[in-house]
mmCIF file of C-alpha atoms in Angstrom:
data_model
loop_
_atom_site.group_PDB
_atom_site.id
_atom_site.type_symbol
_atom_site.label_atom_id
_atom_site.label_comp_id
_atom_site.label_asym_id
_atom_site.label_seq_id
_atom_site.Cartn_x
_atom_site.Cartn_y
_atom_site.Cartn_z
ATOM 1 C CA MET A 2 38.107 -13.114 -1.466
ATOM 2 C CA PRO A 3 34.950 -11.910 0.329
ATOM 3 C CA LEU A 4 31.624 -12.821 -1.177
ATOM 4 C CA LEU A 5 30.455 -9.226 -0.876
ATOM 5 C CA ALA A 6 32.830 -6.281 -0.930
ATOM 6 C CA SER A 7 30.110 -3.616 -0.580
ATOM 7 C CA ILE A 8 26.542 -2.771 -1.525
ATOM 8 C CA PRO A 9 26.391 -0.334 -4.458
ATOM 9 C CA SER A 10 23.851 2.452 -4.309
ATOM 10 C CA PRO A 11 21.431 2.893 -7.221
ATOM 11 C CA SER A 12 22.639 5.224 -9.940
ATOM 12 C CA GLN A 13 19.257 6.950 -9.922
ATOM 13 C CA GLY A 14 16.048 7.011 -7.933
ATOM 14 C CA VAL A 15 13.827 8.756 -10.460
ATOM 15 C CA TRP A 16 12.671 7.589 -13.881
ATOM 16 C CA ASN A 17 10.791 9.818 -16.272
ATOM 17 C CA LEU A 18 7.757 8.397 -18.009
ATOM 18 C CA GLY A 19 7.346 11.189 -20.510
ATOM 19 C CA PRO A 20 6.611 14.313 -18.439
ATOM 20 C CA ILE A 21 5.779 12.222 -15.352
ATOM 21 C CA PRO A 22 8.603 11.458 -12.885
ATOM 22 C CA ILE A 23 8.421 8.000 -11.305
ATOM 23 C CA ARG A 24 10.216 8.110 -7.955
ATOM 24 C CA ALA A 25 11.473 4.967 -6.253
ATOM 25 C CA TYR A 26 10.830 6.479 -2.822
ATOM 26 C CA ALA A 27 7.139 6.922 -3.591
ATOM 27 C CA LEU A 28 6.902 3.469 -5.152
ATOM 28 C CA CYS A 29 8.318 1.871 -2.005
ATOM 29 C CA ILE A 30 5.738 3.646 0.143
ATOM 30 C CA VAL A 31 2.866 2.672 -2.163
ATOM 31 C CA LEU A 32 4.034 -0.950 -2.319
ATOM 32 C CA GLY A 33 4.316 -1.049 1.470
ATOM 33 C CA VAL A 34 0.751 0.210 1.862
ATOM 34 C CA ILE A 35 -0.577 -2.356 -0.625
ATOM 35 C CA VAL A 36 1.172 -5.236 1.153
ATOM 36 C CA ALA A 37 -0.003 -4.018 4.574
ATOM 37 C CA VAL A 38 -3.618 -3.866 3.376
ATOM 38 C CA TRP A 39 -3.351 -7.329 1.816
ATOM 39 C CA ILE A 40 -1.957 -8.853 5.015
ATOM 40 C CA GLY A 41 -4.535 -6.993 7.095
ATOM 41 C CA GLU A 42 -7.429 -8.199 4.937
ATOM 42 C CA ARG A 43 -6.373 -11.828 5.298
ATOM 43 C CA ARG A 44 -5.963 -11.521 9.054
ATOM 44 C CA TRP A 45 -9.256 -9.659 9.447
ATOM 45 C CA ARG A 46 -11.202 -12.254 7.492
ATOM 46 C CA ALA A 47 -9.597 -15.004 9.544
ATOM 47 C CA ARG A 48 -10.755 -13.222 12.673
ATOM 48 C CA GLY A 49 -14.330 -13.181 11.415
ATOM 49 C CA GLY A 50 -14.531 -9.655 10.018
ATOM 50 C CA ALA A 51 -16.191 -8.661 6.760
ATOM 51 C CA PRO A 52 -14.017 -8.672 3.625
ATOM 52 C CA GLY A 53 -13.052 -5.209 2.423
ATOM 53 C CA THR A 54 -13.002 -3.656 5.886
ATOM 54 C CA ILE A 55 -9.245 -3.043 5.966
ATOM 55 C CA THR A 56 -9.313 -1.577 2.462
ATOM 56 C CA ASP A 57 -12.035 0.836 3.524
ATOM 57 C CA LEU A 58 -10.104 1.849 6.631
ATOM 58 C CA ALA A 59 -6.970 2.413 4.540
ATOM 59 C CA VAL A 60 -8.821 5.280 2.871
ATOM 60 C CA TRP A 61 -8.701 6.975 6.275
ATOM 61 C CA ALA A 62 -5.293 5.768 7.410
ATOM 62 C CA VAL A 63 -3.139 6.566 4.355
ATOM 63 C CA PRO A 64 -3.832 10.309 3.962
ATOM 64 C CA PHE A 65 -3.739 10.846 7.724
ATOM 65 C CA GLY A 66 -0.484 8.905 7.926
ATOM 66 C CA LEU A 67 1.181 10.847 5.110
ATOM 67 C CA VAL A 68 0.234 14.171 6.659
ATOM 68 C CA GLY A 69 1.384 13.046 10.108
ATOM 69 C CA GLY A 70 4.665 11.663 8.825
ATOM 70 C CA ARG A 71 5.464 14.819 6.932
ATOM 71 C CA LEU A 72 4.470 17.064 9.837
ATOM 72 C CA TYR A 73 6.789 15.229 12.219
ATOM 73 C CA HIS A 74 9.666 15.500 9.757
ATOM 74 C CA VAL A 75 9.140 19.202 9.086
ATOM 75 C CA ILE A 76 8.665 20.061 12.779
ATOM 76 C CA THR A 77 11.765 18.189 13.936
ATOM 77 C CA ASP A 78 13.915 19.285 10.962
ATOM 78 C CA TRP A 79 12.428 22.742 10.412
ATOM 79 C CA GLN A 80 15.870 24.246 9.804
ATOM 80 C CA ILE A 81 16.029 22.397 6.456
ATOM 81 C CA TYR A 82 13.097 24.381 5.057
ATOM 82 C CA PHE A 83 12.916 27.621 7.047
ATOM 83 C CA GLY A 84 15.506 30.224 7.898
ATOM 84 C CA SER A 85 17.945 32.405 6.014
ATOM 85 C CA ASP A 86 20.465 29.615 5.422
ATOM 86 C CA ALA A 87 18.002 26.745 4.843
ATOM 87 C CA PRO A 88 19.188 24.401 2.064
ATOM 88 C CA LYS A 89 15.609 23.976 0.787
ATOM 89 C CA ARG A 90 12.702 26.291 0.084
ATOM 90 C CA PRO A 91 9.658 26.377 2.405
ATOM 91 C CA ILE A 92 7.494 25.038 -0.425
ATOM 92 C CA ASP A 93 9.710 21.930 -0.522
ATOM 93 C CA ALA A 94 8.197 20.885 2.804
ATOM 94 C CA LEU A 95 5.204 19.661 0.783
ATOM 95 C CA PHE A 96 7.251 17.475 -1.570
ATOM 96 C CA ILE A 97 7.010 14.148 0.252
ATOM 97 C CA TRP A 98 8.293 12.257 -2.802
ATOM 98 C CA GLU A 99 11.736 13.753 -2.184
ATOM 99 C CA GLY A 100 11.988 11.933 1.148
ATOM 100 C CA GLY A 101 11.296 12.928 4.713
ATOM 101 C CA LEU A 102 8.511 11.068 6.537
ATOM 102 C CA GLY A 103 8.702 10.632 10.305
ATOM 103 C CA ILE A 104 7.350 7.231 11.288
ATOM 104 C CA TRP A 105 6.197 8.555 14.661
ATOM 105 C CA GLY A 106 3.878 11.109 13.079
ATOM 106 C CA ALA A 107 2.736 8.662 10.409
ATOM 107 C CA ILE A 108 1.689 6.040 12.961
ATOM 108 C CA ALA A 109 0.069 8.594 15.292
ATOM 109 C CA LEU A 110 -2.105 10.348 12.713
ATOM 110 C CA GLY A 111 -2.632 7.138 10.734
ATOM 111 C CA ALA A 112 -4.033 5.564 13.901
ATOM 112 C CA LEU A 113 -6.302 8.578 14.330
ATOM 113 C CA GLY A 114 -7.647 8.028 10.825
ATOM 114 C CA VAL A 115 -8.265 4.343 11.562
ATOM 115 C CA TRP A 116 -10.014 5.260 14.826
ATOM 116 C CA ILE A 117 -12.383 7.579 12.958
ATOM 117 C CA GLY A 118 -13.138 4.851 10.430
ATOM 118 C CA CYS A 119 -13.751 2.302 13.190
ATOM 119 C CA ARG A 120 -16.139 4.650 14.985
ATOM 120 C CA ARG A 121 -18.156 5.112 11.816
ATOM 121 C CA ARG A 122 -18.423 1.360 11.243
ATOM 122 C CA GLY A 123 -18.935 0.227 14.847
ATOM 123 C CA ILE A 124 -15.704 -1.779 14.926
ATOM 124 C CA SER A 125 -13.352 -2.255 17.869
ATOM 125 C CA PHE A 126 -10.271 -0.091 17.311
ATOM 126 C CA THR A 127 -8.071 -2.425 19.345
ATOM 127 C CA ALA A 128 -9.150 -5.421 17.239
ATOM 128 C CA ILE A 129 -8.207 -3.538 14.076
ATOM 129 C CA ALA A 130 -4.898 -2.389 15.586
ATOM 130 C CA ASP A 131 -3.934 -5.962 16.483
ATOM 131 C CA THR A 132 -4.900 -7.133 13.014
ATOM 132 C CA LEU A 133 -2.859 -4.445 11.259
ATOM 133 C CA ALA A 134 0.297 -4.593 13.396
ATOM 134 C CA PRO A 135 2.257 -7.263 11.446
ATOM 135 C CA GLY A 136 1.319 -5.681 8.113
ATOM 136 C CA VAL A 137 2.457 -2.254 9.305
ATOM 137 C CA ALA A 138 5.846 -3.717 10.239
ATOM 138 C CA VAL A 139 6.165 -5.271 6.778
ATOM 139 C CA ALA A 140 5.161 -1.961 5.172
ATOM 140 C CA GLN A 141 7.948 -0.226 7.087
ATOM 141 C CA ALA A 142 10.413 -2.867 5.929
ATOM 142 C CA ILE A 143 9.488 -2.136 2.311
ATOM 143 C CA GLY A 144 9.333 1.633 2.746
ATOM 144 C CA ARG A 145 12.889 1.785 4.117
ATOM 145 C CA TRP A 146 14.182 0.822 0.685
ATOM 146 C CA GLY A 147 13.133 4.287 -0.454
ATOM 147 C CA ASN A 148 16.023 5.621 1.653
ATOM 148 C CA TYR A 149 18.323 3.277 -0.250
ATOM 149 C CA PHE A 150 17.320 4.784 -3.597
ATOM 150 C CA ASN A 151 17.638 8.311 -2.187
ATOM 151 C CA GLN A 152 21.044 7.526 -0.613
ATOM 152 C CA GLU A 153 19.957 8.977 2.724
ATOM 153 C CA LEU A 154 19.774 8.091 6.427
ATOM 154 C CA PHE A 155 22.825 5.825 6.342
ATOM 155 C CA GLY A 156 25.132 5.033 9.251
ATOM 156 C CA GLY A 157 28.708 5.867 10.015
ATOM 157 C CA PRO A 158 31.743 4.736 7.994
ATOM 158 C CA THR A 159 32.521 1.019 8.109
ATOM 159 C CA ASP A 160 34.632 -1.565 6.308
ATOM 160 C CA LEU A 161 32.191 -4.450 6.821
ATOM 161 C CA PRO A 162 31.524 -6.651 3.773
ATOM 162 C CA TRP A 163 27.964 -5.334 3.528
ATOM 163 C CA ALA A 164 28.958 -1.658 3.692
ATOM 164 C CA LEU A 165 26.852 0.694 1.578
ATOM 165 C CA GLU A 166 28.436 2.858 -1.110
ATOM 166 C CA ILE A 167 27.369 6.504 -0.834
ATOM 167 C CA GLU A 168 28.247 9.282 -3.254
ATOM 168 C CA PRO A 169 30.535 11.955 -1.747
ATOM 169 C CA GLY A 170 28.814 15.169 -0.757
ATOM 170 C CA ARG A 171 25.615 13.637 0.544
ATOM 171 C CA PRO A 172 24.396 14.977 3.936
ATOM 172 C CA GLY A 173 26.230 13.064 6.657
ATOM 173 C CA THR A 174 29.117 11.829 4.514
ATOM 174 C CA VAL A 175 32.655 12.033 5.849
ATOM 175 C CA PRO A 176 35.415 13.412 3.569
ATOM 176 C CA GLY A 177 37.470 10.570 2.160
ATOM 177 C CA GLU A 178 34.911 7.889 3.102
ATOM 178 C CA THR A 179 32.578 6.145 0.650
ATOM 179 C CA LEU A 180 31.394 3.082 2.635
ATOM 180 C CA TYR A 181 28.807 3.371 5.403
ATOM 181 C CA HIS A 182 26.496 1.235 7.544
ATOM 182 C CA PRO A 183 23.336 0.378 5.547
ATOM 183 C CA THR A 184 20.926 1.349 8.317
ATOM 184 C CA PHE A 185 18.018 1.106 5.882
ATOM 185 C CA LEU A 186 18.810 -2.598 5.506
ATOM 186 C CA TYR A 187 19.207 -3.134 9.244
ATOM 187 C CA GLU A 188 15.802 -1.635 9.935
ATOM 188 C CA SER A 189 14.156 -3.453 7.038
ATOM 189 C CA LEU A 190 15.364 -6.830 8.320
ATOM 190 C CA TRP A 191 14.414 -5.924 11.892
ATOM 191 C CA ASP A 192 10.876 -5.022 10.801
ATOM 192 C CA LEU A 193 10.435 -8.274 8.877
ATOM 193 C CA ALA A 194 11.606 -10.296 11.877
ATOM 194 C CA LEU A 195 9.288 -8.283 14.119
ATOM 195 C CA ALA A 196 6.301 -9.045 11.876
ATOM 196 C CA GLY A 197 7.020 -12.770 12.178
ATOM 197 C CA VAL A 198 7.312 -12.553 15.963
ATOM 198 C CA LEU A 199 3.998 -10.690 16.204
ATOM 199 C CA ILE A 200 2.136 -13.321 14.199
ATOM 200 C CA LEU A 201 3.600 -16.178 16.234
ATOM 201 C CA ALA A 202 3.004 -14.435 19.574
ATOM 202 C CA ALA A 203 -0.600 -13.609 18.685
ATOM 203 C CA ARG A 204 -1.312 -17.265 17.914
ATOM 204 C CA ARG A 205 0.627 -18.685 20.829
ATOM 205 C CA PHE A 206 -0.641 -16.387 23.586
ATOM 206 C CA SER A 207 -4.076 -15.391 22.224
ATOM 207 C CA LEU A 208 -3.273 -11.701 22.461
ATOM 208 C CA ARG A 209 -6.220 -9.329 22.190
ATOM 209 C CA HIS A 210 -7.322 -5.806 23.106
ATOM 210 C CA GLY A 211 -4.410 -3.970 21.491
ATOM 211 C CA ARG A 212 -1.636 -6.081 22.965
ATOM 212 C CA VAL A 213 -0.304 -7.203 19.578
ATOM 213 C CA PHE A 214 -0.056 -3.577 18.475
ATOM 214 C CA ALA A 215 1.636 -2.656 21.757
ATOM 215 C CA MET A 216 4.157 -5.431 21.137
ATOM 216 C CA TYR A 217 4.775 -4.001 17.669
ATOM 217 C CA VAL A 218 5.399 -0.545 19.129
ATOM 218 C CA ALA A 219 7.745 -1.898 21.798
ATOM 219 C CA GLY A 220 9.613 -4.101 19.315
ATOM 220 C CA TYR A 221 10.002 -1.386 16.711
ATOM 221 C CA THR A 222 11.220 1.270 19.145
ATOM 222 C CA LEU A 223 13.695 -1.199 20.648
ATOM 223 C CA GLY A 224 15.305 -1.784 17.259
ATOM 224 C CA ARG A 225 15.007 1.836 16.194
ATOM 225 C CA PHE A 226 16.956 2.995 19.259
ATOM 226 C CA TRP A 227 20.168 1.183 18.336
ATOM 227 C CA ILE A 228 19.786 1.703 14.581
ATOM 228 C CA GLU A 229 19.239 5.432 15.142
ATOM 229 C CA GLY A 230 22.485 5.504 17.101
ATOM 230 C CA LEU A 231 24.370 4.333 13.997
ATOM 231 C CA ARG A 232 23.070 7.115 11.757
ATOM 232 C CA VAL A 233 25.161 10.165 10.926
ATOM 233 C CA ASP A 234 22.624 12.381 9.165
ATOM 234 C CA PRO A 235 22.085 15.790 10.821
ATOM 235 C CA ALA A 236 19.780 15.561 13.851
ATOM 236 C CA HIS A 237 18.993 17.319 17.120
ATOM 237 C CA HIS A 238 20.830 15.913 20.138
ATOM 238 C CA ILE A 239 19.711 15.960 23.763
ATOM 239 C CA LEU A 240 22.133 14.771 26.473
ATOM 240 C CA GLY A 241 24.209 12.965 23.884
ATOM 241 C CA LEU A 242 21.312 11.097 22.255
ATOM 242 C CA ARG A 243 19.531 11.864 19.017
ATOM 243 C CA LEU A 244 15.968 13.162 19.240
ATOM 244 C CA ASN A 245 14.568 9.981 17.685
ATOM 245 C CA GLN A 246 16.351 7.912 20.309
ATOM 246 C CA TRP A 247 14.614 9.850 23.082
ATOM 247 C CA THR A 248 11.338 9.422 21.223
ATOM 248 C CA SER A 249 11.986 5.671 21.040
ATOM 249 C CA ILE A 250 12.603 5.488 24.787
ATOM 250 C CA VAL A 251 9.397 7.332 25.679
ATOM 251 C CA ILE A 252 7.188 5.356 23.290
ATOM 252 C CA PHE A 253 8.802 2.057 24.338
ATOM 253 C CA LEU A 254 7.945 2.750 27.983
ATOM 254 C CA CYS A 255 4.379 3.706 27.020
ATOM 255 C CA ALA A 256 3.994 0.425 25.117
ATOM 256 C CA LEU A 257 5.244 -1.576 28.097
ATOM 257 C CA ALA A 258 2.836 0.288 30.375
ATOM 258 C CA TYR A 259 -0.083 -0.538 28.083
ATOM 259 C CA LEU A 260 0.891 -4.220 27.961
ATOM 260 C CA TRP A 261 0.891 -4.301 31.743
ATOM 261 C CA LEU A 262 -2.407 -2.456 32.149
ATOM 262 C CA ALA A 263 -4.155 -4.575 29.496
ATOM 263 C CA ARG A 264 -2.718 -7.914 30.630
ATOM 264 C CA ASN A 265 -6.019 -9.131 32.143
ATOM 265 C CA ARG A 266 -8.404 -7.365 29.806
ATOM 266 C CA THR A 267 -11.080 -9.654 28.408
ATOM 267 C CA GLY A 268 -14.417 -9.262 26.738
ATOM 268 C CA GLU A 269 -15.773 -9.141 23.241
ATOM 269 C CA GLU A 270 -14.355 -6.759 20.642
ATOM 270 C CA PRO A 271 -17.070 -5.785 18.102
ATOM 271 C CA LEU A 272 -16.133 -6.650 14.532
ATOM 272 C CA GLY A 273 -18.984 -4.675 13.007
ATOM 273 C CA VAL A 274 -20.560 -7.696 11.278
ATOM 274 C CA GLN A 275 -23.585 -9.877 11.898
ATOM 275 C CA SER A 276 -23.365 -13.655 12.058
ATOM 276 C CA GLY A 277 -22.729 -15.049 8.597
ATOM 277 C CA ASP A 278 -21.339 -11.833 7.102
ATOM 278 C CA ALA A 279 -17.765 -13.087 7.132
ATOM 279 C CA GLY A 280 -18.400 -15.717 4.463
ATOM 280 C CA ASP A 281 -19.674 -19.248 4.134
ATOM 281 C CA ASP A 282 -16.383 -20.910 4.933
ATOM 282 C CA PRO A 283 -16.154 -21.575 8.677
ATOM 283 C CA ALA A 284 -12.374 -21.313 8.380
ATOM 284 C CA ASP A 285 -12.821 -17.641 7.452
ATOM 285 C CA SER A 286 -14.117 -16.974 10.956
ATOM 286 C CA ALA A 287 -11.125 -18.489 12.711
ATOM 287 C CA ASP A 288 -9.037 -16.053 14.719
ATOM 288 C CA PRO A 289 -5.325 -16.087 13.817
ATOM 289 C CA ALA A 290 -4.553 -15.207 17.409
ATOM 290 C CA HIS A 291 -5.912 -18.601 18.421
ATOM 291 C CA GLY A 292 -5.312 -20.735 15.376
ATOM 292 C CA ARG A 293 -7.939 -22.593 13.370
ATOM 293 C CA ASP A 294 -8.151 -25.438 15.832
ATOM 294 C CA GLN A 295 -8.941 -23.002 18.663
ATOM 295 C CA ALA A 296 -11.643 -20.998 16.940
ATOM 296 C CA ASP A 297 -14.988 -20.565 18.654
ATOM 297 C CA GLU A 298 -17.030 -23.774 18.402
ATOM 298 C CA PRO A 299 -20.637 -23.363 17.211
ATOM 299 C CA GLU A 300 -23.421 -24.951 19.245
ATOM 300 C CA LEU A 301 -23.881 -28.478 17.935
ATOM 301 C CA VAL A 302 -27.659 -28.426 17.754
ATOM 302 C CA SER A 303 -30.368 -25.871 18.460
ATOM 303 C CA GLY A 304 -32.943 -26.217 21.249
ATOM 304 C CA GLU A 305 -35.824 -26.868 18.839
ATOM 305 C CA GLU A 306 -33.887 -29.612 17.056
ATOM 306 C CA ARG A 307 -33.063 -31.213 20.401
ATOM 307 C CA GLU A 308 -36.737 -31.194 21.473
ATOM 308 C CA ASP A 309 -37.767 -32.773 18.135
ATOM 309 C CA ALA A 310 -35.143 -35.479 18.600
ATOM 310 C CA GLU A 311 -36.370 -36.220 22.126
ATOM 311 C CA ALA A 312 -39.971 -36.377 20.890
ATOM 312 C CA ARG A 313 -39.023 -38.866 18.186
ATOM 313 C CA ASP A 314 -37.201 -40.906 20.810
ATOM 314 C CA GLY A 315 -40.271 -40.998 23.055
ATOM 315 C CA ALA A 316 -42.568 -41.922 20.188
ATOM 316 C CA GLY A 317 -40.305 -44.776 19.224
ATOM 317 C CA ASP A 318 -40.727 -46.411 22.638
ATOM 318 C CA ASP A 319 -44.412 -47.241 21.802
ATOM 319 C CA LEU A 320 -43.595 -49.102 18.593
ATOM 320 C CA PRO A 321 -43.498 -52.935 18.574
ATOM 321 C CA PRO A 322 -39.951 -54.293 18.645
ATOM 322 C CA ASP A 323 -40.293 -56.403 15.512
ATOM 323 C CA GLY A 324 -37.868 -56.657 12.607
ATOM 324 C CA ASP A 325 -37.440 -53.491 10.566
ATOM 325 C CA THR A 326 -39.352 -51.326 13.030
ATOM 326 C CA GLY A 327 -37.017 -52.211 15.891
ATOM 327 C CA SER A 328 -33.997 -51.472 13.738
ATOM 328 C CA GLY A 329 -35.441 -48.107 12.809
ATOM 329 C CA LYS A 330 -36.173 -47.313 16.431
ATOM 330 C CA GLN A 331 -32.643 -48.239 17.422
ATOM 331 C CA THR A 332 -31.158 -46.032 14.725
ATOM 332 C CA ALA A 333 -33.402 -43.102 15.613
ATOM 333 C CA THR A 334 -32.628 -43.483 19.309
ATOM 334 C CA ALA A 335 -28.890 -43.522 18.665
ATOM 335 C CA GLY A 336 -29.132 -40.448 16.475
ATOM 336 C CA ALA A 337 -31.247 -38.636 19.033
ATOM 337 C CA GLY A 338 -28.874 -39.532 21.817
ATOM 338 C CA ALA A 339 -25.936 -38.202 19.844
ATOM 339 C CA ALA A 340 -27.804 -34.985 19.151
ATOM 340 C CA SER A 341 -28.960 -34.523 22.746
ATOM 341 C CA ASP A 342 -25.702 -34.880 24.592
ATOM 342 C CA GLY A 343 -26.154 -31.280 25.649
ATOM 343 C CA PRO A 344 -25.147 -27.934 24.255
ATOM 344 C CA ALA A 345 -21.535 -27.265 23.445
ATOM 345 C CA ALA A 346 -19.593 -25.461 26.125
ATOM 346 C CA GLU A 347 -19.809 -21.706 25.846
ATOM 347 C CA PRO A 348 -16.510 -20.256 24.544
ATOM 348 C CA GLU A 349 -14.457 -18.288 26.981
ATOM 349 C CA ALA A 350 -14.874 -14.528 26.810
ATOM 350 C CA GLY A 351 -11.338 -14.038 25.567
ATOM 351 C CA GLN A 352 -11.891 -16.323 22.587
ATOM 352 C CA ARG A 353 -14.949 -14.656 21.088
#
């Protein structure tokens, strides 16, 4: 007997709290945003940025992203809301809680919002993009569960043990079939795996200047291409491929082009903070792209301290070498020598 015969769909996706409807789709989006901000804050602090920066930028990113996601959905599926035989009213195009957010528009306009916020704060946009990339992937993994509660965007019929039960009559269902590919689950797992790969790659290869975000874009579009091919919901087709598959191809190639063009890019990326603003804990300034043991090393001793040490060393040479005085001179000389070995090596430009 198989361990799992099928995955049942939720009996409902909306709960009423008095006159207020609580929709699972909206909750998944909100939870995804919260988790993305939390991950981004931790990564930004580890890079040396000021706490609260990612939360402030989310104020720009979230509304821009929601508008962009909805615009992409309405533009590409306009026939659902407009026309004489449209199944929904034009006003329904504003009801994002009923489903329908295009990730391409959400990322594009969300990035625009982040760029505006970065400009206002004097922060490198590419540094923020690299910091946010893993959290964005996790947010997508969580948000896809909203499709599960709405019983939408599933794949074709299948008899696999993890097939998803869909109520008859839903858009894309096949008469006589009730089990379909759970494409929401495929994409959710892909996004979680992608987030892990991004974190490991950033640490292993010291990726900077937007290359982590470009890897996220390339990785997501790669998975989205084959998952999109499994879906059976109504969509525009061009040369046998769904519109979102063509979009995936174009954006994937753009991400690869950026990775190639930025492969040798170095230099400092402004974090918008002065020295000491990131906190008292030196570990807070470590860059997760390098790891704590590869963080920038501070200069061991300042020039004035080194000159004082050398002066004490020179003064000690005139003292008589008797008893306690000689021992003190020896200790002072050893300490001065340790302090005056020379300044620490300047960190490489790519590690600042």
